[in-house]
CSV table of C-alpha atoms and ligand atoms in Angstrom, one decimal:
chain,number,residue,atom,x,y,z
T,1,MET,CA,0.0,0.0,0.0
T,2,THR,CA,1.2,3.5,-0.7
T,3,GLY,CA,0.4,7.0,0.5
T,4,ARG,CA,-2.4,9.1,-0.8
T,5,HIS,CA,-0.5,10.4,-3.8
T,6,GLY,CA,0.5,6.9,-4.8
T,7,LYS,CA,4.0,7.6,-3.5
T,8,PRO,CA,5.5,6.4,-0.2
T,9,LEU,CA,4.8,8.9,2.6
T,10,GLY,CA,8.0,10.8,3.4
T,11,VAL,CA,9.0,11.0,7.0
T,12,ALA,CA,11.2,13.5,8.9
T,13,VAL,CA,12.3,12.8,12.4
T,14,VAL,CA,13.5,15.8,14.4
T,15,GLY,CA,16.0,14.6,17.0
T,16,TYR,CA,18.4,11.7,16.8
T,17,SER,CA,19.3,10.7,20.4
T,18,PHE,CA,17.4,8.2,22.5
T,19,MET,CA,13.9,8.9,21.3
T,20,GLY,CA,15.0,9.8,17.7
T,21,LYS,CA,16.8,6.4,17.6
T,22,ALA,CA,13.7,4.6,18.9
T,23,HIS,CA,11.4,6.3,16.4
T,24,SER,CA,13.9,5.7,13.6
T,25,ASN,CA,13.8,2.0,14.3
T,26,ALA,CA,10.0,2.2,14.2
T,27,TRP,CA,9.9,3.9,10.8
T,28,ARG,CA,12.5,1.4,9.5
T,29,ASN,CA,10.5,-1.6,10.5
T,30,VAL,CA,6.8,-0.6,10.3
T,31,GLY,CA,6.3,-1.7,6.7
T,32,ALA,CA,7.8,-5.1,7.2
T,33,PHE,CA,5.5,-6.0,10.2
T,34,PHE,CA,2.4,-4.0,9.2
T,35,PRO,CA,2.3,-4.5,5.4
T,36,ASP,CA,-1.2,-3.0,5.1
T,37,THR,CA,-0.1,0.4,6.2
T,38,PRO,CA,1.0,3.0,3.6
T,39,ALA,CA,4.6,2.7,2.5
T,40,VAL,CA,7.0,5.1,4.1
T,41,ARG,CA,10.3,6.5,3.1
T,42,GLN,CA,12.8,7.6,5.8
T,43,GLN,CA,13.4,10.9,4.1
T,44,VAL,CA,15.4,13.1,6.6
T,45,LEU,CA,16.8,13.0,10.1
T,46,VAL,CA,17.3,16.4,11.8
T,47,GLY,CA,19.7,17.4,14.5
T,48,ARG,CA,21.9,20.4,15.4
T,49,ASP,CA,25.3,18.7,15.1
T,50,ALA,CA,26.0,18.2,11.4
T,51,ALA,CA,28.5,15.4,11.7
T,52,ALA,CA,26.6,13.5,14.4
T,53,VAL,CA,23.3,13.7,12.7
T,54,LYS,CA,24.8,12.6,9.4
T,55,ALA,CA,26.4,9.6,11.2
T,56,ALA,CA,23.1,8.8,12.9
T,57,ALA,CA,21.1,9.1,9.6
T,58,THR,CA,23.4,6.6,8.0
T,59,ARG,CA,23.2,4.2,10.9
T,60,TYR,CA,19.4,4.4,11.2
T,61,GLY,CA,18.6,4.2,7.5
T,62,TRP,CA,17.7,7.8,6.6
T,63,ALA,CA,18.1,9.1,3.1
T,64,ASP,CA,19.3,12.6,4.2
T,65,ALA,CA,20.5,14.5,7.3
T,66,GLU,CA,19.6,18.1,8.0
T,67,THR,CA,20.6,20.6,10.7
T,68,ASP,CA,17.6,23.0,10.3
T,69,TRP,CA,14.2,21.6,11.2
T,70,ARG,CA,12.5,24.4,9.2
T,71,ALA,CA,14.3,23.3,6.0
T,72,ALA,CA,13.2,19.7,6.7
T,73,ILE,CA,9.6,20.8,7.2
T,74,ALA,CA,9.6,22.8,4.0
T,75,ARG,CA,10.6,19.8,1.9
T,76,ASP,CA,7.9,18.6,-0.6
T,77,ASP,CA,9.0,15.0,-0.1
T,78,VAL,CA,8.2,15.1,3.6
T,79,ASP,CA,4.6,14.3,4.6
T,80,VAL,CA,5.0,13.3,8.3
T,81,VAL,CA,7.0,15.3,10.8
T,82,ASP,CA,7.9,13.3,13.9
T,83,ILE,CA,9.1,15.5,16.8
T,84,CYS,CA,11.6,13.9,19.3
T,85,THR,CA,13.1,17.0,20.7
T,86,PRO,CA,13.0,18.5,24.3
T,87,GLY,CA,9.6,19.8,25.3
T,88,ASP,CA,10.3,23.5,24.9
T,89,THR,CA,10.4,23.1,21.1
T,90,HIS,CA,7.4,20.9,20.7
T,91,ALA,CA,4.8,23.7,20.2
T,92,GLU,CA,7.0,25.7,17.8
T,93,ILE,CA,7.9,22.8,15.6
T,94,THR,CA,4.4,21.4,15.6
T,95,LEU,CA,2.7,24.6,14.7
T,96,ALA,CA,5.2,25.2,11.8
T,97,ALA,CA,4.8,21.6,10.6
T,98,LEU,CA,1.0,21.9,10.6
T,99,GLU,CA,1.2,25.2,8.9
T,100,ALA,CA,3.3,23.5,6.2
T,101,GLY,CA,0.5,20.9,5.7
T,102,LYS,CA,2.2,17.9,7.3
T,103,HIS,CA,0.9,15.2,9.6
T,104,VAL,CA,2.6,15.4,13.1
T,105,LEU,CA,3.6,12.9,15.7
T,106,VAL,CA,5.0,14.5,18.8
T,107,GLU,CA,6.8,12.8,21.7
T,108,LYS,CA,5.3,13.1,25.2
T,109,PRO,CA,4.6,15.2,27.1
T,110,VAL,CA,2.8,17.0,24.3
T,111,ALA,CA,4.3,20.4,25.5
T,112,ASN,CA,5.8,22.0,28.6
T,113,THR,CA,2.8,24.0,29.6
T,114,VAL,CA,-1.0,23.9,29.4
T,115,ALA,CA,-1.0,27.1,27.3
T,116,GLU,CA,1.3,25.6,24.7
T,117,ALA,CA,-0.8,22.4,24.6
T,118,GLU,CA,-3.9,24.4,24.0
T,119,ARG,CA,-2.4,26.2,21.1
T,120,MET,CA,-1.4,22.8,19.6
T,121,VAL,CA,-4.9,21.4,20.1
T,122,ALA,CA,-6.3,24.4,18.3
T,123,ALA,CA,-3.8,24.1,15.4
T,124,ALA,CA,-4.5,20.4,15.2
T,125,GLU,CA,-8.2,21.0,14.9
T,126,ALA,CA,-7.8,23.5,12.1
T,127,ALA,CA,-5.3,21.2,10.3
T,128,ARG,CA,-7.8,18.3,10.6
T,129,GLU,CA,-10.1,20.1,8.2
T,130,HIS,CA,-7.3,19.6,5.6
T,131,GLY,CA,-6.9,15.9,6.3
T,132,GLN,CA,-3.8,16.3,8.5
T,133,ARG,CA,-3.5,13.9,11.4
T,134,THR,CA,-1.8,14.6,14.8
T,135,MET,CA,-0.8,12.2,17.5
T,136,VAL,CA,1.1,12.2,20.8
T,137,GLY,CA,3.7,9.5,21.5
T,138,PHE,CA,2.4,7.9,24.6
T,139,ASN,CA,4.0,4.7,23.5
T,140,TYR,CA,2.9,2.6,26.5
T,141,ARG,CA,-0.6,2.6,25.0
T,142,ARG,CA,0.9,0.2,22.5
T,143,VAL,CA,2.0,-2.4,25.0
T,144,PRO,CA,-0.2,-5.3,24.0
T,145,ALA,CA,-0.7,-6.4,27.6
T,146,LEU,CA,-1.8,-2.9,28.6
T,147,GLU,CA,-4.2,-2.7,25.7
T,148,LEU,CA,-5.6,-6.0,26.7
T,149,ALA,CA,-6.0,-4.7,30.3
T,150,ARG,CA,-7.9,-1.7,28.9
T,151,ARG,CA,-10.3,-3.9,27.0
T,152,LEU,CA,-10.9,-6.2,30.0
T,153,ILE,CA,-11.6,-3.2,32.2
T,154,ALA,CA,-14.0,-1.8,29.6
T,155,GLU,CA,-15.8,-5.1,29.4
T,156,GLY,CA,-16.4,-5.0,33.1
T,157,ARG,CA,-14.3,-8.1,33.8
T,158,ILE,CA,-13.0,-6.7,37.1
T,159,GLY,CA,-16.3,-5.0,38.0
T,160,SER,CA,-16.5,-1.4,38.9
T,161,VAL,CA,-13.1,0.2,39.4
T,162,ARG,CA,-12.5,1.8,42.8
T,163,GLN,CA,-8.8,2.4,43.0
T,164,VAL,CA,-5.6,2.5,40.9
T,165,ARG,CA,-2.0,2.3,42.1
T,166,ALA,CA,0.4,3.6,39.6
T,167,SER,CA,4.2,4.1,39.7
T,168,TYR,CA,7.0,4.7,37.3
T,169,LEU,CA,10.5,4.3,38.9
T,170,GLN,CA,13.9,4.7,37.4
T,171,ASP,CA,17.3,5.2,39.0
T,172,TRP,CA,19.6,7.0,36.5
T,173,LEU,CA,19.8,10.1,38.7
T,174,THR,CA,20.6,8.4,42.0
T,175,ASP,CA,24.3,9.4,41.8
T,176,PRO,CA,24.6,13.1,42.8
T,177,ALA,CA,27.6,13.2,40.4
T,178,ALA,CA,25.4,12.4,37.4
T,179,PRO,CA,25.8,15.4,35.1
T,180,MET,CA,23.2,18.1,34.2
T,181,THR,CA,21.0,17.4,31.2
T,182,TRP,CA,18.2,19.3,29.5
T,183,ARG,CA,15.9,17.0,31.4
T,184,LEU,CA,16.9,18.8,34.6
T,185,ARG,CA,16.4,22.3,33.4
T,186,LYS,CA,12.9,23.8,33.7
T,187,GLU,CA,13.3,26.0,30.7
T,188,SER,CA,13.9,23.0,28.4
T,189,ALA,CA,12.0,20.1,30.1
T,190,GLY,CA,9.1,22.1,31.7
T,191,SER,CA,9.2,19.8,34.8
T,192,GLY,CA,11.3,16.9,35.9
T,193,VAL,CA,10.2,13.4,36.4
T,194,LEU,CA,6.6,14.7,36.7
T,195,GLY,CA,6.4,15.5,33.0
T,196,ASP,CA,8.8,12.8,31.9
T,197,LEU,CA,7.4,9.7,33.6
T,198,GLY,CA,4.4,11.2,35.3
T,199,SER,CA,2.9,12.1,31.9
T,200,HIS,CA,2.9,8.4,30.9
T,201,VAL,CA,1.3,7.3,34.2
T,202,VAL,CA,-1.4,10.0,34.1
T,203,ASP,CA,-2.2,9.0,30.5
T,204,GLN,CA,-2.4,5.4,31.5
T,205,VAL,CA,-4.8,6.1,34.3
T,206,GLN,CA,-7.1,8.1,32.1
T,207,HIS,CA,-6.8,5.7,29.1
T,208,LEU,CA,-7.1,2.4,31.1
T,209,LEU,CA,-10.3,3.7,32.8
T,210,GLY,CA,-11.7,5.6,29.9
T,211,ASP,CA,-12.1,8.5,32.3
T,212,ARG,CA,-10.6,11.9,33.1
T,213,VAL,CA,-8.9,13.0,36.3
T,214,VAL,CA,-10.9,15.9,37.8
T,215,SER,CA,-8.7,16.7,40.9
T,216,ALA,CA,-5.2,16.2,42.1
T,217,ALA,CA,-3.2,16.7,45.3
T,218,GLY,CA,0.6,16.5,44.8
T,219,HIS,CA,4.0,16.6,46.4
T,220,LEU,CA,7.3,17.2,44.5
T,221,ARG,CA,10.8,16.8,45.7
T,222,THR,CA,14.3,17.6,44.4
T,223,PHE,CA,16.8,15.5,46.3
T,224,VAL,CA,19.9,16.7,44.5
T,225,PRO,CA,19.8,20.5,44.2
T,226,THR,CA,23.0,21.0,42.1
T,227,ARG,CA,24.8,18.9,39.6
T,228,PRO,CA,27.9,19.1,37.5
T,229,GLY,CA,27.1,21.3,34.5
T,230,PRO,CA,29.3,22.2,31.5
T,231,ASN,CA,30.5,25.4,33.3
T,232,GLY,CA,30.7,24.1,36.8
T,233,PRO,CA,28.0,23.3,39.4
T,234,GLU,CA,24.5,24.1,38.1
T,235,ARG,CA,21.2,24.3,40.0
T,236,VAL,CA,18.6,21.6,39.2
T,237,THR,CA,15.3,23.5,38.6
T,238,VAL,CA,12.9,20.6,38.4
T,239,ASP,CA,11.6,17.8,40.5
T,240,ASP,CA,13.5,14.4,41.0
T,241,ALA,CA,10.4,12.6,42.4
T,242,ALA,CA,6.7,13.3,42.6
T,243,TRP,CA,3.7,11.9,44.4
T,244,ALA,CA,0.0,12.5,43.8
T,245,THR,CA,-3.5,11.3,44.5
T,246,LEU,CA,-5.9,11.8,41.7
T,247,GLU,CA,-9.7,11.5,41.5
T,248,THR,CA,-11.6,10.8,38.3
T,249,THR,CA,-15.0,11.8,37.1
T,250,ASN,CA,-16.3,8.3,38.1
T,251,GLY,CA,-14.9,8.6,41.6
T,252,VAL,CA,-11.9,6.4,41.1
T,253,VAL,CA,-8.9,7.3,43.3
T,254,ALA,CA,-5.4,6.8,41.9
T,255,SER,CA,-2.2,7.0,43.8
T,256,VAL,CA,0.8,8.0,41.6
T,257,GLU,CA,4.5,7.8,42.4
T,258,VAL,CA,7.3,8.7,40.0
T,259,SER,CA,11.0,9.0,40.5
T,260,ARG,CA,14.3,8.9,38.7
T,261,MET,CA,16.1,8.2,42.0
T,262,ALA,CA,14.5,4.9,43.0
T,263,THR,CA,17.8,3.0,43.5
T,264,GLY,CA,17.7,-0.3,41.7
T,265,ARG,CA,14.6,0.4,39.6
T,266,LYS,CA,15.6,0.7,35.9
T,267,ASN,CA,12.4,1.3,34.0
T,268,ALA,CA,9.6,0.1,36.3
T,269,LEU,CA,6.2,1.2,35.2
T,270,ALA,CA,3.7,-0.6,37.4
T,271,LEU,CA,-0.1,-0.3,37.1
T,272,GLU,CA,-2.6,-1.9,39.5
T,273,VAL,CA,-6.3,-1.5,38.9
T,274,TYR,CA,-8.7,-2.7,41.6
T,275,GLY,CA,-12.4,-3.3,40.8
T,276,ASP,CA,-15.2,-4.5,43.1
T,277,HIS,CA,-14.8,-8.1,41.9
T,278,GLY,CA,-11.4,-8.4,40.4
T,279,SER,CA,-8.1,-6.7,39.6
T,280,ILE,CA,-5.4,-6.4,37.0
T,281,THR,CA,-1.8,-5.6,37.5
T,282,PHE,CA,1.1,-4.9,35.1
T,283,ASP,CA,4.8,-4.4,35.4
T,284,LEU,CA,6.7,-3.0,32.4
T,285,GLU,CA,9.8,-5.1,33.4
T,286,ARG,CA,7.5,-8.1,32.6
T,287,LEU,CA,6.0,-6.4,29.5
T,288,ASN,CA,4.4,-9.5,28.0
T,289,GLU,CA,2.4,-10.4,31.1
T,290,LEU,CA,-0.7,-9.4,33.0
T,291,GLN,CA,-1.9,-10.6,36.4
T,292,VAL,CA,-5.6,-10.9,36.2
T,293,LEU,CA,-8.1,-11.8,39.0
T,294,GLU,CA,-11.7,-12.1,37.7
T,295,GLY,CA,-14.4,-12.5,40.2
T,296,PRO,CA,-14.0,-13.1,43.9
T,297,GLY,CA,-13.4,-16.9,43.4
T,298,GLY,CA,-13.3,-19.6,46.0
T,299,GLU,CA,-10.7,-21.2,48.3
T,300,ALA,CA,-8.1,-21.2,45.6
T,301,ALA,CA,-8.8,-17.8,44.2
T,302,GLY,CA,-5.8,-15.8,43.1
T,303,ALA,CA,-4.6,-13.8,40.2
T,304,ARG,CA,-3.7,-15.7,37.1
T,305,ARG,CA,-0.8,-14.9,34.9
T,306,VAL,CA,-1.8,-14.2,31.3
T,307,VAL,CA,1.1,-14.3,28.8
T,308,VAL,CA,0.1,-11.8,26.2
T,309,THR,CA,1.7,-13.3,23.2
T,310,GLU,CA,-1.2,-15.0,21.4
T,311,PRO,CA,-2.0,-13.9,17.8
T,312,HIS,CA,-5.5,-12.7,18.9
T,313,HIS,CA,-4.0,-10.4,21.5
T,314,PRO,CA,-3.7,-6.7,20.4
T,315,TRP,CA,-1.1,-6.2,17.6
T,316,VAL,CA,0.7,-9.5,18.5
T,317,GLY,CA,-0.3,-11.2,15.3
T,318,ALA,CA,1.9,-8.8,13.4
T,319,TRP,CA,5.0,-10.3,15.1
T,320,TRP,CA,6.1,-13.7,16.2
T,321,PRO,CA,4.4,-17.1,17.1
T,322,PRO,CA,3.0,-17.5,20.7
T,323,GLY,CA,5.6,-17.1,23.5
T,324,HIS,CA,8.1,-15.2,21.3
T,325,VAL,CA,8.0,-12.1,23.4
T,326,LEU,CA,8.0,-8.4,22.4
T,327,GLY,CA,10.0,-5.6,23.9
T,328,TRP,CA,10.0,-1.9,24.6
T,329,ASP,CA,11.0,-1.0,21.0
T,330,HIS,CA,8.0,-2.7,19.5
T,331,THR,CA,5.7,-0.1,21.1
T,332,PHE,CA,7.1,2.6,18.8
T,333,THR,CA,6.7,0.5,15.7
T,334,ILE,CA,3.1,-0.2,16.6
T,335,GLN,CA,2.6,3.5,17.3
T,336,ALA,CA,3.9,4.3,13.8
T,337,ALA,CA,1.6,1.7,12.3
T,338,GLU,CA,-1.4,3.3,14.1
T,339,LEU,CA,-0.6,6.7,12.8
T,340,LEU,CA,-0.2,5.4,9.3
T,341,THR,CA,-3.5,3.5,9.5
T,342,ALA,CA,-5.2,6.7,10.6
T,343,ILE,CA,-3.6,8.7,7.7
T,344,ALA,CA,-4.7,6.1,5.1
T,345,SER,CA,-8.2,5.8,6.5
T,346,ASP,CA,-8.8,9.5,7.1
T,347,THR,CA,-9.6,8.8,10.8
T,348,ASP,CA,-8.3,10.4,14.0
T,349,PRO,CA,-5.4,8.6,15.6
T,350,ALA,CA,-5.1,8.3,19.3
T,351,PRO,CA,-3.7,9.5,21.6
T,352,SER,CA,-4.8,12.9,20.3
T,353,PHE,CA,-3.4,16.3,21.2
T,354,ALA,CA,-6.5,16.7,23.3
T,355,ASP,CA,-5.4,13.6,25.3
T,356,GLY,CA,-2.0,15.2,25.6
T,357,LEU,CA,-3.6,18.4,26.9
T,358,ALA,CA,-5.7,16.5,29.4
T,359,VAL,CA,-2.6,15.0,30.8
T,360,GLN,CA,-0.9,18.4,30.8
T,361,LYS,CA,-3.7,19.8,32.9
T,362,VAL,CA,-3.4,17.1,35.5
T,363,LEU,CA,0.4,17.6,35.7
T,364,GLY,CA,-0.2,21.3,36.1
T,365,ALA,CA,-2.7,20.7,38.9
T,366,ILE,CA,-0.2,18.4,40.7
T,367,GLU,CA,2.5,21.2,40.5
T,368,GLU,CA,0.0,23.8,41.7
T,369,SER,CA,-1.0,21.6,44.6
T,370,ALA,CA,2.6,20.9,45.5
T,371,GLY,CA,3.2,24.7,45.6
T,372,GLN,CA,0.4,25.1,48.2
T,373,ARG,CA,1.5,22.3,50.5
T,374,GLY,CA,-0.6,19.5,48.9
T,375,GLY,CA,-4.1,21.1,48.8
T,376,ARG,CA,-6.5,19.5,46.4
T,377,VAL,CA,-6.7,21.3,43.0
T,378,ASP,CA,-9.5,20.8,40.5
T,379,VAL,CA,-8.8,20.0,36.9
T,380,VAL,CA,-11.2,21.4,34.3
T,381,HIS,CA,-11.4,19.6,31.0
T,382,THR,CA,-13.1,21.4,28.1
T,383,GLN,CA,-12.6,18.7,25.5
E,1,SOE,C1,13.8,8.9,30.4
E,1,SOE,O1,13.3,8.9,31.7
E,1,SOE,C2,12.8,8.1,29.5
E,1,SOE,O2,13.5,8.0,28.3
E,1,SOE,C3,11.5,8.8,29.2
E,1,SOE,O3,11.7,10.0,28.6
E,1,SOE,C4,10.7,7.9,28.3
E,1,SOE,O4,9.4,8.4,28.0
E,1,SOE,C5,10.5,6.5,28.9
E,1,SOE,O5,9.8,5.7,28.1
E,1,SOE,C6,11.8,5.9,29.3
E,1,SOE,O6,12.6,6.8,30.0
């Protein structure tokens, strides 16, 4: 299958480090595993360091490298702009790409502020009239086990949900000598672990429940206030860890805990959903599994381990035979496939920019609450 003009859809990825690499791998593989999606051509990889971006482009299979994202967006052979840059540039690049008539995929969090996210939603709505599609890269929505969990919850298999326990813990900042990065500066990252990992968690809470968070109480903490910077010690201006309790429209209470200083935890996203007659739990470090308890059961009741590798499980049929597990990188390939499918079928892909904005509002409420010693703050959704 080809793009709308009979030619492969040209893709530009802006950013070539960790996320740019993950997305490059996705664009490279998507056609092989999802042959019914429109064909793509890896047209151009964008980065500021000419030599480094050129080397990355060669390594990851891009036709060209470019140091100016505006030049990449202006190209006629680019149809999709995929933004993998720090959050402070998301709004500017997105608005320019939409203005230039492109489809846009933007990494999470959608933006650094609610105001920026609102501008992006408005621009996406206008561009939609011209058939342009927009999507936020909450890649954990593409973990087959989590999509199965969402479907089971929606079918009422664990009953009416009362509470959620959600955490996302990493430890790459445990050492106080770990150097400054853009992720630790408010001007580039917007917030610390709250936006980086908290955004995934809040999106999962809302997505798994099909519900919106309507109030939040939060607490933020920066454990290491200065770190070695390029010009000597530099102040860390964002949070290292964050905690929150959230309430949803349907009265579900979720506890959230995120940290990049949880010694020994590498990339531990854990989600536990408790209903009135069952529960579902998930741990990203065991990505192909769900623990499911359906109904109260009898003497031998207990959660059963479901290995989510059957061809009828979400997206799994595109990959390997049962038991041949998937990994973190597959989520990005599935994400690319979902966007391409939406482009080909003229439908709205999810997660939308409005979903990104809904997350941003919750993050904003957590920050506001933390600034007033944890008082509960309402979240008002207009979409
Ligand atoms: C760094 O904490 C990071 O790369 C996040 O930015 C990603 O969203 C997460 O998936 C893995 O960790």
